[in-house]
Amino acid sequence: MRSSFAEARVDLDAISENIALLGRRASGAQTMGVVKADGYGHGLLPAARALLAGGATWLGTAFIEEAMELRAAGLDAPAIAWIVPPGAPLAAAIDADIDLGVSTRGLIDDIAAAARDLGRPARVHLKADTGMSRGGVTAEYWPDTVAAAARAEAEGLLRVVGLFSHFACSDEPGHPSIAAQIRVFHEALEIADKAGLRPEVRHLANSAATLTLPEAHFDLVRPGIASYGLSPIPGLTGTGLRPAMTLRAAVALVKRVPAGSGVSYGYRYTTDRATNLALVPLGYGDGVPRAATNVGPVFAGGARRTISGTVCMDQFMVDIGDDTVETGEYAVLFGPGDGGEPTAQDWADVLSTIPYEIVTRISPRVPRVYAKDARDQA
Ligand SMILES: Cc1ncc(COP(=O)(O)O)c(C=O)c1O
């Protein structure tokens, strides 16, 4: 933390409204609020509460430790952690009623052993690898995994609450892998059904699939990025989603410099005329990518401009020409976009990345401020 006036303002109402909108698009399925990675940078607990307030009935995290934080704060909605590496705190998770994603046959034995020791059944979701080749059990090992889970369930050591998978290319509508993955998921469900498993929820849809693939909604959808108001599909407009995070900092210094002044480390920007430079106290130590040097968009002094020169650890400069900006006035790096400021999508576009990375990388050094209207100057 620090005393300079930089903040990531988070509009929690936007998060609630976004998840409500996604719930209405979910063909009657339940919605899971995905809060991994500190709620995509928006703050784990405030985001989780806003998602539940907006109608999410489940919460999803990558790791058990993230789900434990939800429990420690008293949030008792069903919650799943879907990456469970060797050595993960299984007993603590079972004890805290955290559902476990299972991507290997061996994990079933480990979970069953932990449940036996604890004297309490675990809740698991078996993950099928339907074609992403990341987490999940491949088709070859699926029948054996399902059979092992059914045996452990019969012994009272676990309950198979869910069956799930994840899309590789749902952000590219029409990609042939989408239909293929849905087909393989149906086959996996059928095998599980024949083995006697009766899950409460079958789930496959991330944000892109929630918005564009009703046939993938099943019983539960897991939209992450869209609930934070950002599009999972580049160029997809008219979704009605509202970006929840605004990153801004009060201009710390303004100075007039002559033509030909080299600006910031390495002189990667040189003024072509006498001009005013504004210093914005946010840098790569705050999660502003150094690659935004000379390309990052910023709203400052009433207009949209571009970062001038190298992004430093704690600061960058903006050439504002003959315009003026008062010190203390906010420079906005990104926000909802309706006040002339850039969006996280704009940042992603100039940096050849995705908006997920832009919001998630904002470091803990930047205070999160929770405000109804993220553009308030208060
Ligand atoms: C298993 C799983 N489900 C859902 C999501 C949410 O994805 P998105 O943010 O694209 O909606 C993720 C995120 O990567 C994930 O790993």
Short mmCIF file of C-alpha atoms and ligand atoms in Angstrom, two decimals:
data_model
loop_
_atom_site.label_atom_id
_atom_site.label_comp_id
_atom_site.label_asym_id
_atom_site.label_seq_id
_atom_site.Cartn_x
_atom_site.Cartn_y
_atom_site.Cartn_z
CA MET A 1 0.00 0.00 0.00
CA ARG A 2 1.08 3.59 -0.32
CA SER A 3 -0.08 7.10 0.21
CA SER A 4 -0.26 8.29 -3.38
CA PHE A 5 -3.73 8.65 -4.75
CA ALA A 6 -4.02 5.64 -6.98
CA GLU A 7 -6.90 3.22 -6.75
CA ALA A 8 -8.82 0.50 -8.45
CA ARG A 9 -12.43 1.45 -7.93
CA VAL A 10 -14.79 -1.48 -8.09
CA ASP A 11 -18.46 -1.04 -8.80
CA LEU A 12 -20.01 -3.94 -6.89
CA ASP A 13 -23.49 -3.15 -8.19
CA ALA A 14 -22.16 -3.69 -11.70
CA ILE A 15 -20.92 -7.14 -10.67
CA SER A 16 -24.33 -8.01 -9.17
CA GLU A 17 -26.13 -6.73 -12.25
CA ASN A 18 -23.78 -8.54 -14.62
CA ILE A 19 -24.26 -11.91 -12.92
CA ALA A 20 -28.02 -11.34 -12.82
CA LEU A 21 -27.96 -10.66 -16.56
CA LEU A 22 -25.88 -13.79 -17.16
CA GLY A 23 -28.31 -15.78 -15.01
CA ARG A 24 -31.18 -14.63 -17.23
CA ARG A 25 -29.22 -15.87 -20.27
CA ALA A 26 -28.53 -19.27 -18.70
CA SER A 27 -31.57 -21.26 -19.89
CA GLY A 28 -32.76 -21.91 -16.35
CA ALA A 29 -29.39 -23.19 -15.17
CA GLN A 30 -27.90 -22.02 -11.89
CA THR A 31 -24.98 -19.61 -11.99
CA MET A 32 -21.59 -19.91 -10.36
CA GLY A 33 -19.70 -16.79 -9.41
CA VAL A 34 -16.06 -17.37 -10.34
CA VAL A 35 -13.80 -15.61 -7.84
CA LYS A 36 -10.39 -17.15 -8.42
CA ALA A 37 -7.34 -14.89 -8.56
CA ASP A 38 -8.80 -12.46 -6.05
CA GLY A 39 -12.03 -12.20 -7.99
CA TYR A 40 -10.15 -11.48 -11.23
CA GLY A 41 -8.40 -8.69 -9.33
CA HIS A 42 -11.62 -7.13 -8.00
CA GLY A 43 -11.26 -8.51 -4.46
CA LEU A 44 -12.22 -12.06 -3.50
CA LEU A 45 -14.75 -11.40 -0.76
CA PRO A 46 -16.45 -8.24 -2.06
CA ALA A 47 -16.77 -9.89 -5.48
CA ALA A 48 -18.14 -13.10 -3.98
CA ARG A 49 -20.74 -11.19 -1.95
CA ALA A 50 -21.75 -9.11 -4.97
CA LEU A 51 -22.10 -12.23 -7.11
CA LEU A 52 -24.26 -13.95 -4.50
CA ALA A 53 -26.36 -10.78 -4.16
CA GLY A 54 -26.86 -10.87 -7.93
CA GLY A 55 -28.21 -14.40 -7.87
CA ALA A 56 -25.19 -16.71 -8.08
CA THR A 57 -25.91 -19.85 -6.09
CA TRP A 58 -22.42 -21.32 -6.37
CA LEU A 59 -18.88 -19.97 -6.05
CA GLY A 60 -15.87 -21.23 -7.96
CA THR A 61 -12.17 -20.92 -7.23
CA ALA A 62 -9.05 -22.43 -8.68
CA PHE A 63 -7.49 -23.45 -5.35
CA ILE A 64 -8.68 -24.78 -2.02
CA GLU A 65 -6.96 -21.92 -0.19
CA GLU A 66 -9.13 -19.42 -2.07
CA ALA A 67 -12.29 -21.31 -1.16
CA MET A 68 -11.13 -21.50 2.47
CA GLU A 69 -11.05 -17.70 2.54
CA LEU A 70 -14.69 -17.67 1.50
CA ARG A 71 -15.56 -20.05 4.32
CA ALA A 72 -13.49 -18.09 6.86
CA ALA A 73 -15.56 -15.04 5.96
CA GLY A 74 -18.76 -16.94 6.61
CA LEU A 75 -19.84 -17.47 3.01
CA ASP A 76 -21.48 -20.87 2.97
CA ALA A 77 -22.76 -21.17 -0.61
CA PRO A 78 -21.63 -24.34 -2.38
CA ALA A 79 -18.06 -23.66 -3.49
CA ILE A 80 -15.73 -25.67 -5.67
CA ALA A 81 -11.95 -25.55 -6.02
CA TRP A 82 -11.04 -27.12 -9.34
CA ILE A 83 -7.26 -27.35 -9.24
CA VAL A 84 -6.25 -29.86 -6.58
CA PRO A 85 -2.53 -30.56 -6.85
CA PRO A 86 -0.66 -33.23 -4.88
CA GLY A 87 -0.26 -32.07 -1.29
CA ALA A 88 -3.37 -29.89 -1.35
CA PRO A 89 -5.14 -29.65 2.04
CA LEU A 90 -7.85 -32.22 1.32
CA ALA A 91 -8.95 -32.80 4.90
CA ALA A 92 -9.30 -29.09 5.56
CA ALA A 93 -11.32 -28.72 2.36
CA ILE A 94 -13.66 -31.59 3.20
CA ASP A 95 -14.07 -30.26 6.71
CA ALA A 96 -14.97 -26.82 5.33
CA ASP A 97 -17.53 -28.29 2.92
CA ILE A 98 -15.51 -27.30 -0.12
CA ASP A 99 -16.23 -29.26 -3.28
CA LEU A 100 -13.18 -30.69 -5.00
CA GLY A 101 -12.58 -30.87 -8.75
CA VAL A 102 -11.10 -34.24 -9.64
CA SER A 103 -8.89 -34.49 -12.70
CA THR A 104 -7.04 -37.73 -11.96
CA ARG A 105 -8.01 -41.25 -10.96
CA GLY A 106 -5.44 -41.15 -8.15
CA LEU A 107 -7.03 -38.15 -6.49
CA ILE A 108 -10.15 -40.19 -5.80
CA ASP A 109 -8.12 -42.52 -3.57
CA ASP A 110 -6.49 -39.57 -1.79
CA ILE A 111 -9.84 -37.88 -1.20
CA ALA A 112 -11.43 -41.14 -0.04
CA ALA A 113 -8.56 -41.68 2.42
CA ALA A 114 -8.89 -38.14 3.79
CA ALA A 115 -12.66 -38.57 4.12
CA ARG A 116 -12.23 -41.89 5.93
CA ASP A 117 -9.81 -40.32 8.43
CA LEU A 118 -12.14 -37.41 8.94
CA GLY A 119 -15.24 -39.56 9.23
CA ARG A 120 -17.05 -37.32 6.83
CA PRO A 121 -17.80 -37.75 3.09
CA ALA A 122 -16.17 -35.45 0.54
CA ARG A 123 -18.07 -33.66 -2.21
CA VAL A 124 -16.44 -34.04 -5.60
CA HIS A 125 -16.96 -32.96 -9.20
CA LEU A 126 -15.33 -35.24 -11.76
CA LYS A 127 -13.76 -33.29 -14.57
CA ALA A 128 -13.69 -34.76 -18.06
CA ASP A 129 -11.05 -33.63 -20.51
CA THR A 130 -13.31 -33.21 -23.51
CA GLY A 131 -10.61 -31.83 -25.76
CA MET A 132 -8.73 -28.99 -24.07
CA SER A 133 -5.89 -31.23 -22.92
CA ARG A 134 -5.47 -29.25 -19.72
CA GLY A 135 -7.15 -30.45 -16.50
CA GLY A 136 -9.61 -33.31 -16.60
CA VAL A 137 -9.60 -37.04 -17.20
CA THR A 138 -9.18 -38.10 -20.82
CA ALA A 139 -11.71 -40.40 -22.47
CA GLU A 140 -9.34 -43.35 -22.11
CA TYR A 141 -9.30 -43.17 -18.30
CA TRP A 142 -12.81 -41.78 -17.77
CA PRO A 143 -14.62 -45.15 -17.33
CA ASP A 144 -12.08 -46.32 -14.74
CA THR A 145 -12.25 -42.98 -12.89
CA VAL A 146 -16.02 -42.99 -12.87
CA ALA A 147 -16.04 -46.58 -11.58
CA ALA A 148 -13.61 -45.70 -8.78
CA ALA A 149 -15.75 -42.72 -7.81
CA ALA A 150 -18.89 -44.87 -7.80
CA ARG A 151 -17.19 -47.39 -5.48
CA ALA A 152 -16.05 -44.67 -3.09
CA GLU A 153 -19.54 -43.21 -3.17
CA ALA A 154 -21.04 -46.62 -2.33
CA GLU A 155 -18.65 -46.80 0.63
CA GLY A 156 -19.96 -43.46 1.84
CA LEU A 157 -16.57 -41.76 1.44
CA LEU A 158 -17.61 -39.23 -1.14
CA ARG A 159 -20.54 -37.91 -3.06
CA VAL A 160 -20.19 -37.13 -6.77
CA VAL A 161 -22.00 -33.82 -6.75
CA GLY A 162 -20.93 -32.69 -10.20
CA LEU A 163 -19.58 -33.66 -13.59
CA PHE A 164 -17.87 -30.93 -15.57
CA SER A 165 -15.49 -29.88 -18.30
CA HIS A 166 -14.07 -26.70 -19.79
CA PHE A 167 -13.96 -25.24 -23.31
CA ALA A 168 -10.73 -24.48 -25.15
CA CYS A 169 -12.11 -22.21 -27.89
CA SER A 170 -15.57 -20.98 -26.88
CA ASP A 171 -14.26 -17.44 -27.40
CA GLU A 172 -14.12 -18.22 -31.13
CA PRO A 173 -17.78 -18.82 -32.05
CA GLY A 174 -18.05 -21.53 -34.70
CA HIS A 175 -14.71 -23.12 -33.85
CA PRO A 176 -15.09 -26.83 -34.68
CA SER A 177 -13.75 -27.88 -31.27
CA ILE A 178 -16.85 -26.43 -29.58
CA ALA A 179 -19.32 -28.95 -31.00
CA ALA A 180 -16.74 -31.72 -30.57
CA GLN A 181 -16.28 -30.91 -26.87
CA ILE A 182 -20.04 -30.81 -26.27
CA ARG A 183 -20.36 -34.22 -27.94
CA VAL A 184 -17.55 -35.73 -25.86
CA PHE A 185 -19.08 -34.23 -22.71
CA HIS A 186 -22.40 -35.95 -23.50
CA GLU A 187 -20.53 -39.24 -23.94
CA ALA A 188 -18.79 -38.74 -20.59
CA LEU A 189 -22.13 -38.01 -18.91
CA GLU A 190 -23.62 -41.18 -20.38
CA ILE A 191 -20.74 -43.32 -19.11
CA ALA A 192 -21.13 -41.80 -15.65
CA ASP A 193 -24.86 -42.40 -15.73
CA LYS A 194 -24.36 -46.06 -16.65
CA ALA A 195 -21.95 -46.39 -13.73
CA GLY A 196 -24.74 -45.21 -11.46
CA LEU A 197 -23.56 -41.67 -10.76
CA ARG A 198 -26.36 -39.16 -10.21
CA PRO A 199 -24.72 -35.73 -10.00
CA GLU A 200 -26.67 -32.67 -8.91
CA VAL A 201 -25.01 -30.45 -11.48
CA ARG A 202 -23.44 -30.96 -14.90
CA HIS A 203 -21.48 -27.89 -15.96
CA LEU A 204 -19.46 -26.81 -18.96
CA ALA A 205 -20.12 -23.17 -19.83
CA ASN A 206 -17.66 -20.35 -19.14
CA SER A 207 -18.56 -16.73 -19.99
CA ALA A 208 -18.36 -17.15 -23.75
CA ALA A 209 -20.53 -20.27 -23.68
CA THR A 210 -22.99 -18.69 -21.26
CA LEU A 211 -23.47 -15.86 -23.76
CA THR A 212 -23.43 -17.81 -27.01
CA LEU A 213 -24.07 -21.55 -26.48
CA PRO A 214 -27.39 -22.41 -24.84
CA GLU A 215 -26.75 -26.07 -25.68
CA ALA A 216 -23.80 -25.96 -23.26
CA HIS A 217 -25.67 -24.54 -20.27
CA PHE A 218 -26.66 -27.86 -18.63
CA ASP A 219 -27.48 -27.35 -14.91
CA LEU A 220 -24.95 -24.69 -13.97
CA VAL A 221 -22.94 -22.04 -15.83
CA ARG A 222 -19.54 -20.72 -14.68
CA PRO A 223 -19.11 -17.22 -16.13
CA GLY A 224 -16.00 -15.48 -14.83
CA ILE A 225 -14.84 -12.52 -16.87
CA ALA A 226 -18.32 -11.52 -18.04
CA SER A 227 -19.51 -11.09 -14.47
CA TYR A 228 -16.82 -8.44 -14.10
CA GLY A 229 -18.30 -6.73 -17.16
CA LEU A 230 -15.63 -7.62 -19.69
CA SER A 231 -16.24 -9.48 -22.90
CA PRO A 232 -14.90 -13.01 -23.26
CA ILE A 233 -15.15 -12.66 -27.02
CA PRO A 234 -13.17 -9.86 -28.66
CA GLY A 235 -15.53 -7.62 -30.59
CA LEU A 236 -18.71 -8.98 -29.00
CA THR A 237 -20.83 -5.92 -28.27
CA GLY A 238 -24.35 -5.28 -27.06
CA THR A 239 -24.09 -7.71 -24.18
CA GLY A 240 -25.34 -5.16 -21.65
CA LEU A 241 -22.45 -6.01 -19.34
CA ARG A 242 -20.80 -3.16 -17.43
CA PRO A 243 -17.07 -3.18 -16.63
CA ALA A 244 -16.74 -3.08 -12.86
CA MET A 245 -13.17 -1.88 -12.39
CA THR A 246 -11.81 1.63 -12.93
CA LEU A 247 -8.07 2.12 -12.52
CA ARG A 248 -7.04 5.69 -11.91
CA ALA A 249 -4.43 7.85 -10.22
CA ALA A 250 -4.22 11.51 -9.30
CA VAL A 251 -1.71 13.36 -11.46
CA ALA A 252 1.29 13.99 -9.22
CA LEU A 253 3.18 16.62 -11.19
CA VAL A 254 2.83 18.69 -14.36
CA LYS A 255 5.72 20.42 -16.06
CA ARG A 256 6.56 22.31 -19.22
CA VAL A 257 9.52 20.95 -21.18
CA PRO A 258 11.20 22.18 -24.37
CA ALA A 259 11.07 20.51 -27.77
CA GLY A 260 13.54 17.66 -28.06
CA SER A 261 13.25 16.50 -24.44
CA GLY A 262 13.86 12.78 -23.96
CA VAL A 263 11.18 11.40 -21.65
CA SER A 264 11.64 8.60 -19.08
CA TYR A 265 14.12 5.71 -19.12
CA GLY A 266 15.82 5.09 -22.43
CA TYR A 267 14.38 8.19 -24.09
CA ARG A 268 11.83 6.07 -25.92
CA TYR A 269 9.75 9.21 -26.36
CA THR A 270 11.08 12.61 -27.35
CA THR A 271 8.94 15.73 -27.41
CA ASP A 272 8.60 17.23 -30.89
CA ARG A 273 7.62 20.66 -29.52
CA ALA A 274 7.51 22.50 -26.24
CA THR A 275 4.83 20.69 -24.30
CA ASN A 276 3.27 19.86 -20.96
CA LEU A 277 4.02 16.51 -19.36
CA ALA A 278 1.87 14.95 -16.65
CA LEU A 279 3.27 12.40 -14.22
CA VAL A 280 0.86 9.58 -13.34
CA PRO A 281 1.96 7.63 -10.24
CA LEU A 282 1.19 4.10 -11.41
CA GLY A 283 3.76 1.73 -12.85
CA TYR A 284 4.65 -1.88 -13.39
CA GLY A 285 4.96 -2.30 -9.62
CA ASP A 286 1.22 -1.70 -9.61
CA GLY A 287 0.51 -4.05 -12.48
CA VAL A 288 0.59 -1.56 -15.35
CA PRO A 289 2.43 -3.53 -18.02
CA ARG A 290 5.82 -2.08 -18.99
CA ALA A 291 4.87 -3.10 -22.52
CA ALA A 292 2.38 -0.21 -22.40
CA THR A 293 5.34 2.10 -23.05
CA ASN A 294 4.25 4.53 -25.80
CA VAL A 295 1.00 2.61 -26.45
CA GLY A 296 -1.09 2.49 -23.25
CA PRO A 297 -4.20 4.67 -23.49
CA VAL A 298 -5.03 7.11 -20.70
CA PHE A 299 -7.77 9.67 -20.13
CA ALA A 300 -6.18 12.79 -18.66
CA GLY A 301 -6.92 16.50 -18.79
CA GLY A 302 -10.26 15.96 -20.51
CA ALA A 303 -8.99 13.89 -23.43
CA ARG A 304 -7.80 10.45 -24.33
CA ARG A 305 -4.04 10.27 -24.75
CA THR A 306 -1.20 7.78 -24.89
CA ILE A 307 1.55 7.02 -22.39
CA SER A 308 4.71 8.89 -23.40
CA GLY A 309 7.91 6.92 -22.93
CA THR A 310 8.83 4.03 -20.70
CA VAL A 311 6.45 2.82 -17.99
CA CYS A 312 8.56 2.80 -14.80
CA MET A 313 8.02 0.81 -11.62
CA ASP A 314 5.91 3.50 -9.95
CA GLN A 315 5.06 6.06 -12.60
CA PHE A 316 4.72 7.06 -16.22
CA MET A 317 4.49 10.31 -18.15
CA VAL A 318 1.82 11.58 -20.54
CA ASP A 319 2.41 14.32 -23.11
CA ILE A 320 -0.68 16.54 -22.95
CA GLY A 321 0.53 19.16 -25.43
CA ASP A 322 -0.65 22.66 -24.60
CA ASP A 323 -3.57 21.33 -22.58
CA THR A 324 -3.53 21.60 -18.85
CA VAL A 325 -4.29 19.23 -16.06
CA GLU A 326 -4.22 20.09 -12.39
CA THR A 327 -2.15 18.01 -10.05
CA GLY A 328 -4.59 15.94 -8.05
CA GLU A 329 -6.89 15.53 -11.03
CA TYR A 330 -7.46 11.91 -11.96
CA ALA A 331 -5.90 10.21 -14.92
CA VAL A 332 -8.01 7.18 -15.77
CA LEU A 333 -6.27 4.19 -17.31
CA PHE A 334 -9.41 2.18 -17.85
CA GLY A 335 -13.01 2.04 -16.74
CA PRO A 336 -16.49 1.35 -18.10
CA GLY A 337 -15.66 3.52 -21.13
CA ASP A 338 -18.69 5.78 -21.10
CA GLY A 339 -16.86 8.81 -19.71
CA GLY A 340 -14.35 8.93 -22.56
CA GLU A 341 -11.87 6.73 -20.69
CA PRO A 342 -10.29 3.63 -22.26
CA THR A 343 -11.51 0.17 -21.28
CA ALA A 344 -9.57 -2.88 -20.15
CA GLN A 345 -10.39 -4.24 -23.61
CA ASP A 346 -8.62 -1.22 -25.18
CA TRP A 347 -5.56 -2.00 -23.06
CA ALA A 348 -5.72 -5.65 -24.05
CA ASP A 349 -5.95 -4.70 -27.72
CA VAL A 350 -2.83 -2.51 -27.71
CA LEU A 351 -0.89 -5.11 -25.70
CA SER A 352 -2.02 -8.15 -27.71
CA THR A 353 -3.52 -9.78 -24.66
CA ILE A 354 -6.95 -10.35 -23.13
CA PRO A 355 -8.81 -8.11 -20.66
CA TYR A 356 -8.58 -10.93 -18.09
CA GLU A 357 -4.87 -10.25 -17.77
CA ILE A 358 -5.28 -6.49 -17.54
CA VAL A 359 -7.60 -6.53 -14.51
CA THR A 360 -6.12 -9.58 -12.78
CA ARG A 361 -2.58 -8.25 -12.78
CA ILE A 362 -3.33 -5.05 -10.85
CA SER A 363 -1.18 -5.59 -7.79
CA PRO A 364 -2.16 -5.55 -4.11
CA ARG A 365 -0.23 -2.26 -3.86
CA VAL A 366 -3.22 -0.56 -5.47
CA PRO A 367 -6.05 -0.17 -2.95
CA ARG A 368 -9.40 -1.50 -4.06
CA VAL A 369 -12.08 1.06 -3.33
CA TYR A 370 -15.66 -0.15 -3.43
CA ALA A 371 -18.02 2.46 -4.77
CA LYS A 372 -21.38 2.39 -6.44
CA ASP A 373 -20.32 4.68 -9.25
CA ALA A 374 -16.70 4.06 -10.09
CA ARG A 375 -16.47 7.44 -11.75
CA ASP A 376 -17.26 9.38 -8.59
CA GLN A 377 -14.54 11.88 -7.89
CA ALA A 378 -15.24 11.61 -4.16
C1 LIG B 1 -12.91 -24.35 -14.91
C2 LIG B 1 -13.24 -22.92 -15.20
N1 LIG B 1 -14.52 -22.55 -15.27
C3 LIG B 1 -14.88 -21.28 -15.53
C4 LIG B 1 -13.93 -20.31 -15.76
C5 LIG B 1 -14.38 -18.92 -16.09
O1 LIG B 1 -13.96 -18.59 -17.40
P1 LIG B 1 -14.31 -17.17 -18.04
O2 LIG B 1 -13.66 -16.16 -17.18
O3 LIG B 1 -13.76 -17.24 -19.42
O4 LIG B 1 -15.79 -17.07 -18.01
C6 LIG B 1 -12.58 -20.65 -15.70
C7 LIG B 1 -11.56 -19.64 -15.96
O5 LIG B 1 -10.56 -19.85 -16.52
C8 LIG B 1 -12.22 -21.99 -15.43
O6 LIG B 1 -10.94 -22.37 -15.36
#
